[in-house]
Short mmCIF file of C-alpha atoms and ligand atoms in Angstrom, two decimals:
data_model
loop_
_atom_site.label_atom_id
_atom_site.label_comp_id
_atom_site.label_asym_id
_atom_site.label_seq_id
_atom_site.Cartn_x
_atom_site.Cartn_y
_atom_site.Cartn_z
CA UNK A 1284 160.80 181.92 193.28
CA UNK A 1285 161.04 185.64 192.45
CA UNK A 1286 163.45 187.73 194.71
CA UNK A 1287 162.39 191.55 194.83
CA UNK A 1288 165.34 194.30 195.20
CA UNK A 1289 164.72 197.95 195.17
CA UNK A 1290 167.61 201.11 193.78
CA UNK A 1291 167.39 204.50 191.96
CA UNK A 1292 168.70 203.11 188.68
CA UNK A 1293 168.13 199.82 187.13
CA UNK A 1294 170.44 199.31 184.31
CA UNK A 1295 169.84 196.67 181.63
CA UNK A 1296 173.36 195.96 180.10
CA UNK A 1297 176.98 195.40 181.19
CA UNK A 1298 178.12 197.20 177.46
CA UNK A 1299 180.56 200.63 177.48
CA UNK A 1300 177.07 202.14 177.94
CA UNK A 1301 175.73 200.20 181.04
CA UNK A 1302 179.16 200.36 182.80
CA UNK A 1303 180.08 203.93 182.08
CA UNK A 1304 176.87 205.20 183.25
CA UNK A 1305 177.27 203.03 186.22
CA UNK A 1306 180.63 204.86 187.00
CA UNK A 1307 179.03 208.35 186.48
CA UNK A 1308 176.09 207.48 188.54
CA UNK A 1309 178.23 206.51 191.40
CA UNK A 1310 180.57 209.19 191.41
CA UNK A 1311 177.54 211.41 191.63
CA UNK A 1312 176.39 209.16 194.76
CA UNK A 1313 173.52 207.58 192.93
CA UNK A 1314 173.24 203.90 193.46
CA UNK A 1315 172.37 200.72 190.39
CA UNK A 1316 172.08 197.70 189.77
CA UNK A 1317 173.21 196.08 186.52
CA UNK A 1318 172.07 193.03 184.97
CA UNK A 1319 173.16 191.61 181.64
CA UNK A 1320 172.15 188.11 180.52
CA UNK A 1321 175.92 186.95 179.52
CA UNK A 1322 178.43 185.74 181.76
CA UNK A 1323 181.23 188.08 182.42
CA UNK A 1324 184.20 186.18 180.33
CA UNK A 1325 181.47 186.52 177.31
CA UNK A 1326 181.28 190.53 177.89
CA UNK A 1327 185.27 190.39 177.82
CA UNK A 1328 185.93 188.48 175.14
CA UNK A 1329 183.31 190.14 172.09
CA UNK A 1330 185.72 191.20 169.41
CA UNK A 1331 184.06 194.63 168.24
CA UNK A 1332 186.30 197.99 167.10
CA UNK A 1333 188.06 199.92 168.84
CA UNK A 1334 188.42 203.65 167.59
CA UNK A 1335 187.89 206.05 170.44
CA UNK A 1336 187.14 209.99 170.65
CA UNK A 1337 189.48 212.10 172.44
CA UNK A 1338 186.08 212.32 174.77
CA UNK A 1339 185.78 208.90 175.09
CA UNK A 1340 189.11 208.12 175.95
CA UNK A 1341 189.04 211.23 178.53
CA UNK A 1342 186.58 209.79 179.86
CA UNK A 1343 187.73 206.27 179.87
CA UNK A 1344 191.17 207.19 180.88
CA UNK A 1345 189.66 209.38 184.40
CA UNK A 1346 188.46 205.46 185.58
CA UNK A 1347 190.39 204.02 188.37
CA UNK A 1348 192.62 201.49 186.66
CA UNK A 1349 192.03 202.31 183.12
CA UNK A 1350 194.69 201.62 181.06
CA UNK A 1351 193.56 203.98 177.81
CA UNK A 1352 196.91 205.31 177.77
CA UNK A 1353 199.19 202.29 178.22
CA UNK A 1354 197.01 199.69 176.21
CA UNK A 1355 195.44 202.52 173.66
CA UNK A 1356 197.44 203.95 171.06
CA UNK A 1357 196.79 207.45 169.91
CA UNK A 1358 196.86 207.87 166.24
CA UNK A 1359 196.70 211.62 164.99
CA UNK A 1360 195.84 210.39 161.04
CA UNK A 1361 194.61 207.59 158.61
CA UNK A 1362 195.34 207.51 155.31
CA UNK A 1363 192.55 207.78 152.84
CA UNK A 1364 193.36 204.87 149.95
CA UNK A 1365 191.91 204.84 146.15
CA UNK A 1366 193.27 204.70 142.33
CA UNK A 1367 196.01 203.24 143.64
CA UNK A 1368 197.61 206.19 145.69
CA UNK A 1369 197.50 206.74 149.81
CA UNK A 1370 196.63 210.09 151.09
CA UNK A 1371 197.27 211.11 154.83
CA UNK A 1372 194.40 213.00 156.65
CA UNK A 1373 196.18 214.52 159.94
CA UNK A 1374 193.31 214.79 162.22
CA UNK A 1375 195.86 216.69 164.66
CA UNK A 1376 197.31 218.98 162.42
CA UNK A 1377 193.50 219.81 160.68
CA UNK A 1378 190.90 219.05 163.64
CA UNK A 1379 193.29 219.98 166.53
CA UNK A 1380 192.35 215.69 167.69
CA UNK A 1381 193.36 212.28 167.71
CA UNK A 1382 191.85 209.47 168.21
CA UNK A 1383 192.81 206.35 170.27
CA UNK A 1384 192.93 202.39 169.27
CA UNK A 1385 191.88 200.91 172.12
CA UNK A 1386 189.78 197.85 171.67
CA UNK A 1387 186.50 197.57 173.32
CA UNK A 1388 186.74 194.46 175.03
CA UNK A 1389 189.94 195.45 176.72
CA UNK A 1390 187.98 199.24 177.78
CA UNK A 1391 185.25 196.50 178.76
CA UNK A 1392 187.42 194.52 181.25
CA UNK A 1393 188.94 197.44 182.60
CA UNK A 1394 185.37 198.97 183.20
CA UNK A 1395 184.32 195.62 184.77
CA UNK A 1396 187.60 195.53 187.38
CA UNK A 1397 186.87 198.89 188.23
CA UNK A 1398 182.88 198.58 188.67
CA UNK A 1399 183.18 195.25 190.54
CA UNK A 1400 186.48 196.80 192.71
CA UNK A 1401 184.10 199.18 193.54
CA UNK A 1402 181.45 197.44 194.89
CA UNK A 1403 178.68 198.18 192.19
CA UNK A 1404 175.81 195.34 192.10
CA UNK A 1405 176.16 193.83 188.68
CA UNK A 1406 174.50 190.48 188.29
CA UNK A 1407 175.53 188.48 184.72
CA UNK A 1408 173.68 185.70 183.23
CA UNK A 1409 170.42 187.47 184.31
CA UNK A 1410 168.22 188.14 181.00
CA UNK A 1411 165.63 190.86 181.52
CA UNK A 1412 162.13 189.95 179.83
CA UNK A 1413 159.53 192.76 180.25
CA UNK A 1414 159.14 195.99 181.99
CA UNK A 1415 156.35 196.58 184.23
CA UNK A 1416 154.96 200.05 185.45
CA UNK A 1417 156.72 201.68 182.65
CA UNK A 1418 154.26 204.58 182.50
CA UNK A 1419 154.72 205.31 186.55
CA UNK A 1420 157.45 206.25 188.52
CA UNK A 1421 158.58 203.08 189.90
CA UNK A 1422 158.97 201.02 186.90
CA UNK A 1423 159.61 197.52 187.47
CA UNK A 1424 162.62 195.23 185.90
CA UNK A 1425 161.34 191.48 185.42
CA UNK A 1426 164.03 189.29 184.83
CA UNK A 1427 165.08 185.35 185.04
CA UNK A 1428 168.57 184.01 185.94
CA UNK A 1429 169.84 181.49 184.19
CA UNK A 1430 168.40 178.97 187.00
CA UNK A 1431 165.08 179.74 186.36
CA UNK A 1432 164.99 182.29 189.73
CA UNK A 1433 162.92 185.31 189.10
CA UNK A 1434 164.36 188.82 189.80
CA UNK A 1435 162.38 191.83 189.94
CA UNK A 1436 164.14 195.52 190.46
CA UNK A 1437 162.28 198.53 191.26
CA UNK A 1438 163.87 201.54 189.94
CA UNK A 1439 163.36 205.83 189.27
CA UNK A 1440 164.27 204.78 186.41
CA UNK A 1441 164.79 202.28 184.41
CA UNK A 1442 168.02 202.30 181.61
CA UNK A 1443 168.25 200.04 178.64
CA UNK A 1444 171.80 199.33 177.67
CA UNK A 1445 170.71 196.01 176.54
CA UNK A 1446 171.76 195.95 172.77
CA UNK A 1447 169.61 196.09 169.61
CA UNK A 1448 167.31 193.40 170.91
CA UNK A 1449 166.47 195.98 173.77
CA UNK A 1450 163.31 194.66 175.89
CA UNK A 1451 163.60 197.84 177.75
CA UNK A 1452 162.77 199.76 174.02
CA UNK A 1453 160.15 197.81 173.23
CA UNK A 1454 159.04 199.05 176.72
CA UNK A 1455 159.26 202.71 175.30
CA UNK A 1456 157.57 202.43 172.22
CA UNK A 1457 155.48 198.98 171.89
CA UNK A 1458 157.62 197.93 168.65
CA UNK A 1459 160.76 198.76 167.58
CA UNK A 1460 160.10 200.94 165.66
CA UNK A 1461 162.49 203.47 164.22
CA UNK A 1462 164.40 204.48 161.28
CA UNK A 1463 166.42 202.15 159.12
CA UNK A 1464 168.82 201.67 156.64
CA UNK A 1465 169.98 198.52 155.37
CA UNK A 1466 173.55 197.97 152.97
CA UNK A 1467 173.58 196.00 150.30
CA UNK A 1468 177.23 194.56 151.64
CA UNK A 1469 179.22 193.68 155.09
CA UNK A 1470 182.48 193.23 156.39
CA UNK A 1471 184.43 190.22 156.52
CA UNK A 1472 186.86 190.40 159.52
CA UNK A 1473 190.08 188.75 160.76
CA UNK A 1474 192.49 188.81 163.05
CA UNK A 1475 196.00 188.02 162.33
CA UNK A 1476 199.05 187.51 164.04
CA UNK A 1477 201.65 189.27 161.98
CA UNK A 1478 202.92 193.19 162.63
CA UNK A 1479 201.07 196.24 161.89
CA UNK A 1480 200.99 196.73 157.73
CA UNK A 1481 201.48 200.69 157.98
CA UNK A 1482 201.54 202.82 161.05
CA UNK A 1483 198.23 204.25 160.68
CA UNK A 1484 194.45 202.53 159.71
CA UNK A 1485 194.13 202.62 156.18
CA UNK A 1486 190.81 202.75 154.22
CA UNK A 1487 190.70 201.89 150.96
CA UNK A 1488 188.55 202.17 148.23
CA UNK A 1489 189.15 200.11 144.98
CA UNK A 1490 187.31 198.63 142.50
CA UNK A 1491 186.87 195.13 143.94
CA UNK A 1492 185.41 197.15 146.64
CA UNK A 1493 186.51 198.60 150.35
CA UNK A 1494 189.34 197.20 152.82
CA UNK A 1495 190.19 198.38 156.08
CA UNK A 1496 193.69 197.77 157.41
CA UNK A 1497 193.16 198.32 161.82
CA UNK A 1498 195.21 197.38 163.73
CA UNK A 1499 195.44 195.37 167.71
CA UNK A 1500 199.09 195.46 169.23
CA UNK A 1501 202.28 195.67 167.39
CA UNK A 1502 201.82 191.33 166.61
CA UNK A 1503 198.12 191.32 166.25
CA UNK A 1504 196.15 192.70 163.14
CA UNK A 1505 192.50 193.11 163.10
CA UNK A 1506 191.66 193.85 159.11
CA UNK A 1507 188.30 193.85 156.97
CA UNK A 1508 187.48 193.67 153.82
CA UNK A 1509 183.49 194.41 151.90
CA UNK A 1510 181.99 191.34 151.00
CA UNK A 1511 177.86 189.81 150.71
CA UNK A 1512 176.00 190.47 153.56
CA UNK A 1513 175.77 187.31 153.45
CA UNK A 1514 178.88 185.44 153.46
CA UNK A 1515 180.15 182.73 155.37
CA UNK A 1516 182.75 183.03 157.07
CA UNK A 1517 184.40 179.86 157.08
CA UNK A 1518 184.00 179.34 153.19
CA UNK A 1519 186.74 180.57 151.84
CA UNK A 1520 190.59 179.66 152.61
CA UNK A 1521 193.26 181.91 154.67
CA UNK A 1522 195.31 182.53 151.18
CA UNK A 1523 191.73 183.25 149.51
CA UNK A 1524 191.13 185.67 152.05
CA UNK A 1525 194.71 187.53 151.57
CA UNK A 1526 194.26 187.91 147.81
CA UNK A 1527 190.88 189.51 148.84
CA UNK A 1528 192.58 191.88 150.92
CA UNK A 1529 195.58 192.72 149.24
CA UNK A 1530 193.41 192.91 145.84
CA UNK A 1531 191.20 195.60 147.52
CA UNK A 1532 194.69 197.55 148.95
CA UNK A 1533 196.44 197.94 145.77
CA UNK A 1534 199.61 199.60 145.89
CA UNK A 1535 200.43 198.36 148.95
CA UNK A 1536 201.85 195.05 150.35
CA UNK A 1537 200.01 193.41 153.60
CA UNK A 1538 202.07 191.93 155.93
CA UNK A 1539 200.61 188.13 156.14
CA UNK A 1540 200.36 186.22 158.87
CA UNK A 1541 198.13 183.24 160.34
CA UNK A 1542 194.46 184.31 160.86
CA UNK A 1543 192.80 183.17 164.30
CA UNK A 1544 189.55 184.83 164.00
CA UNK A 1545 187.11 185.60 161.49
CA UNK A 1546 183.61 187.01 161.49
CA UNK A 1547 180.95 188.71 159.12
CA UNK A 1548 179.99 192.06 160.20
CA UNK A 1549 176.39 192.95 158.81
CA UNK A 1550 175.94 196.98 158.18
CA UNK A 1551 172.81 198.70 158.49
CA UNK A 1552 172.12 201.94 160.17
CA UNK A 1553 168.67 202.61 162.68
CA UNK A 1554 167.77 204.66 165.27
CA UNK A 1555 164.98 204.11 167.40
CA UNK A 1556 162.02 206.91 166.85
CA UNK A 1557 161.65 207.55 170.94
CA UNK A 1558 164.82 207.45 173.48
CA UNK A 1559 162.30 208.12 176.58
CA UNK A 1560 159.47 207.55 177.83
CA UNK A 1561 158.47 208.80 181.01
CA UNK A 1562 160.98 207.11 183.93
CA UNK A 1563 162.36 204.68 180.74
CA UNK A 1564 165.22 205.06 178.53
CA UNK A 1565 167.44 203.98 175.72
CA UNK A 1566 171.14 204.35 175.00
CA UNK A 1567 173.78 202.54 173.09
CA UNK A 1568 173.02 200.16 170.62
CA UNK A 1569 169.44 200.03 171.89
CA UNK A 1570 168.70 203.45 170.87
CA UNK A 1571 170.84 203.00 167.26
CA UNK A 1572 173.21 201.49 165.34
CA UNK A 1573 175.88 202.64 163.10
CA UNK A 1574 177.96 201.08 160.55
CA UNK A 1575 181.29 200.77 161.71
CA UNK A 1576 182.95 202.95 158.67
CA UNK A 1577 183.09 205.93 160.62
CA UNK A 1578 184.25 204.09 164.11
CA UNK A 1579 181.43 205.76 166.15
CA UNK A 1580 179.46 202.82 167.91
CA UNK A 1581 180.96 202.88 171.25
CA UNK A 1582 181.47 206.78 170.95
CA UNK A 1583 177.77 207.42 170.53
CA UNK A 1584 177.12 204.87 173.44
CA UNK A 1585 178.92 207.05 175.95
CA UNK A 1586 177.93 210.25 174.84
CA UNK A 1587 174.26 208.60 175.61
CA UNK A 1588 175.01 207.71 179.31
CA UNK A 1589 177.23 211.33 179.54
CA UNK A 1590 174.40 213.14 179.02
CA UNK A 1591 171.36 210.80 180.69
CA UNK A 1592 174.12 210.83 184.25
CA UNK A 1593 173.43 214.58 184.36
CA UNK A 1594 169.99 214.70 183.34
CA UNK A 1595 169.11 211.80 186.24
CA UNK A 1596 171.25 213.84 188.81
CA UNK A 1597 169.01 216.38 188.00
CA UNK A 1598 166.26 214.06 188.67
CA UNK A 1599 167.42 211.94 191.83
CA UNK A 1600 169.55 214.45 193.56
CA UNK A 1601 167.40 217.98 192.65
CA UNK A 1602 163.66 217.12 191.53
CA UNK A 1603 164.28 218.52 188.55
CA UNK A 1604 162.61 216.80 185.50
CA UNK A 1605 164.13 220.07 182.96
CA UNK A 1606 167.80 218.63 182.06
CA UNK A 1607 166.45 215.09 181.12
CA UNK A 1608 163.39 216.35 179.43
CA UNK A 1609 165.98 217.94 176.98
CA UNK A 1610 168.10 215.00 177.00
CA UNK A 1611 166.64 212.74 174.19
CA UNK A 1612 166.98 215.70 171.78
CA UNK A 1613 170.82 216.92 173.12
CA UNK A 1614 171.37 213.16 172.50
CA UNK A 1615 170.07 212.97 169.04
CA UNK A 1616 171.47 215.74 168.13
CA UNK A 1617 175.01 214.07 168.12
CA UNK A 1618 173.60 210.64 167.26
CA UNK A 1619 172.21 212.24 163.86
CA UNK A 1620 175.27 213.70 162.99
CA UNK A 1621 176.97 210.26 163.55
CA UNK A 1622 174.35 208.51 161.25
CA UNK A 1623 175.12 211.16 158.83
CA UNK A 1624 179.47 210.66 159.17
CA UNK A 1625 178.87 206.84 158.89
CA UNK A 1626 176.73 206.84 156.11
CA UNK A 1627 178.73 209.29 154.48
CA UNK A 1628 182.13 207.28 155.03
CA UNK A 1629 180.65 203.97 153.70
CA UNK A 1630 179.11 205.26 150.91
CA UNK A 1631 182.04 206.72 149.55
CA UNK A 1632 184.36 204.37 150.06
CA UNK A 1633 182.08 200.69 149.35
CA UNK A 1634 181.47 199.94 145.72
CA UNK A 1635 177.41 199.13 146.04
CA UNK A 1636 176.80 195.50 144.00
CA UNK A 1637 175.02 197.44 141.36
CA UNK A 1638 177.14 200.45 140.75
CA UNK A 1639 177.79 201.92 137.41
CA UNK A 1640 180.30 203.31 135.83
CA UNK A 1641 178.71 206.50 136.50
CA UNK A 1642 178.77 205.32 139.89
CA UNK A 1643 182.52 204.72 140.20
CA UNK A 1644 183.64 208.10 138.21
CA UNK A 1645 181.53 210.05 140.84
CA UNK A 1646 182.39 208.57 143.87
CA UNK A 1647 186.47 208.96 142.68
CA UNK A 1648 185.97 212.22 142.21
CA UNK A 1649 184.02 212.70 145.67
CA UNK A 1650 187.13 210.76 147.00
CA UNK A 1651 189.52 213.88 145.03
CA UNK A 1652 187.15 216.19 145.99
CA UNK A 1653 188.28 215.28 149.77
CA UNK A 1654 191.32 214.84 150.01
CA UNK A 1655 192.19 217.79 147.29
CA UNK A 1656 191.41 220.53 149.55
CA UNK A 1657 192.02 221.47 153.26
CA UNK A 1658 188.13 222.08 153.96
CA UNK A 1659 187.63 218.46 152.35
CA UNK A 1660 190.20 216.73 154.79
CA UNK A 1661 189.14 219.13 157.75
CA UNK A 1662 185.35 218.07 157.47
CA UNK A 1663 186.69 214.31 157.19
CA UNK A 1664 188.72 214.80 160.48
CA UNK A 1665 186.47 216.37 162.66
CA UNK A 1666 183.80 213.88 161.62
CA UNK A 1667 186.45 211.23 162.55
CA UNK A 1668 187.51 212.53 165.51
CA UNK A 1669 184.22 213.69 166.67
CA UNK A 1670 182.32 216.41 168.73
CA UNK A 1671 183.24 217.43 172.44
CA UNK A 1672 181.27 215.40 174.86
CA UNK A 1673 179.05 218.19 176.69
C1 PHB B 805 188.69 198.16 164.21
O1 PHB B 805 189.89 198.27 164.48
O2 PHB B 805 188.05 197.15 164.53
C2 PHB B 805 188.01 199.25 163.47
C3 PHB B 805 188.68 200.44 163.23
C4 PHB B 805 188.05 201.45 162.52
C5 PHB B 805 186.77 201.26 162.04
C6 PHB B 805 186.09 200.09 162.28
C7 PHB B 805 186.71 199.07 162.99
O3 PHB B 805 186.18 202.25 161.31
#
């Protein structure tokens, strides 16, 4: 049995990007229907970061309910780590912005209270396989519950917020093809219960390689060091995995405390060679990914759907095909500059398995060269803190 439902936007995803766009959509009278193949509590409870542009959390914050401001924390520096010494880059005092720590899977239950409070059609534990029609202009969703019931949703168009195993982008360009970049390293991730180490993120660069010190609420930690891409997470012990840490923050002391999560982040960086195709498009991790270095994955997502609302009210509510013919490129734009912060960040803080000594002497004195001057620390924090949305 295949049940057959009709709206202007069919969006493949319940992410930030799905949910957001949702929001905008709606607020510009333009109905959806989302469908994501996990079950809501699974959406809510995916550890991922939870750095967020001033834009992001503007945006965030204007939702009915949010709590950005209550749950988020705004923090106006980090502190750059390496050779043993901690240097502050004030994103307010240099870049004029903050950013906010505000985790994404408490800015994804807030989005899903307010989407589902306001009526929006989201279905969960519906997996989307194929997309048909996707060169006309009533391209066709074809999806399965998780009963085996068929679901087909005509669309105007058709948005694939579905992740980096996007069926709607193999849609768009037969493949997935794009441009890639794989790291020879990951992250290695806890959570703790203990109180925050220092009152800003630290990143640190050392010679066993990079840590991160983030943080959740004032009892719960969420800290990383670099590791094999891949490790396993359960193999080593909770003291082997605070000698790691502290070893890779020398200088200065963690605050221990039992770890209740751990995971193995994988880093590579892509972006997908076509964003649109006719009534078909990508945003979010469909469209790229980032590693998480320079805390811009679920930044990039919503300045995707930010800039596709407006280009498919110019669509829906005008007949006018100009603002989302530019859109792929106004989106790249920022997504390339992204790629380029990321990159940047991870490169010169990780220690690559094969560096030299060469290697090392350059990279501290890229590190100097940073944090020694204002224009150094300026182009860190407006990297960090990221470009206005529109
Ligand atoms: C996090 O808190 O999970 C986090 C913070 C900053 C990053 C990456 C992850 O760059």
């Amino acid at each position: 049995m295949t049940a057959a439902v009709r709206t202007q936007v069919a969006i493949v995803g319940a992410g930030p990007a799905g949910l957001v766009l949702s929001h905008l959509l709606a607020e510009a009278g333009i109905a959806s229907i989302i469908i994501d193949r996990r079950s809501r509590e699974e959406i809510e409870s995916t550890i991922r970061a939870g750095i967020l542009e001033q834009g992001t959390i503007d945006l965030l914050a204007s939702i009915e309910g949010s709590r950005a401001h209550t749950v988020g924390l705004r923090h106006d520096g980090i502190e750059l780590r390496f050779d043993g010494a901690g240097h502050r880059i004030d994103f307010a005092g240099l870049a004029g912005r903050s950013v906010w720590l505000f985790p994404q899977h408490e800015a994804l239950r807030d989005l899903l209270a307010a989407r589902i409070g306001a009526g929006q059609d989201i279905r969960f534990g519906v997996t989307a396989t194929t997309v048909e029609d996707a060169s006309g202009t009533l391209p066709r969703v074809v999806a399965v519950d998780d009963a085996g019931t068929g679901l087909e949703i005509a669309a105007d168009f058709v948005v694939g917020a579905d992740g980096s195993h996007s069926v709607v982008r193999r849609a768009i360009s037969g493949s997935h093809d794009g441009y890639f970049r794989e790291y020879p390293f990951g992250w290695f991730g806890i959570l703790c219960e203990a109180p925050p180490s220092a009152d800003e993120l630290i990143y640190s660069n050392s010679p066993d390689g990079f840590a991160l010190i983030s943080q959740r609420s004032p009892t719960v930690q969420r800290m990383y060091f670099q590791c094999a891409p891949d490790a396993d997470a359960d193999a080593m012990s909770d003291a082997q995995i605070w000698d790691a840490l502290q070893a890779r923050v020398p200088g200065h002391a963690l605050i221990e405390g039992p770890i209740f999560q751990r995971d193995v982040l994988r880093f590579r960086s892509f972006v997908a060679r076509t964003l649109r195709a006719g009534r078909l498009a990508i945003v979010g991790d469909a469209a790229h990914t980032v590693p998480p270095t320079g805390a811009k994955g679920m930044n990039l997502a919503v300045a995707d759907v930010f800039l596709l609302s407006r280009a498919l009210e110019g669509l829906l509510l005008r007949s006018d095909e100009r603002p989302l013919d530019g859109w792929a490129e106004a989106a790249l734009d920022r997504i390339w500059k992204a790629q380029h912060f990321s990159w940047w960040m991870t490169s010169m803080l990780h220690v690559a398995p094969d560096a030299t000594d060469f290697d090392r002497h350059r990279q501290l004195g890229e590190l100097r060269t940073v944090v020694g001057s204002e224009a150094g620390r300026t182009y860190l924090a407006e990297g960090y803190t990221g470009w206005p949305l529109g």
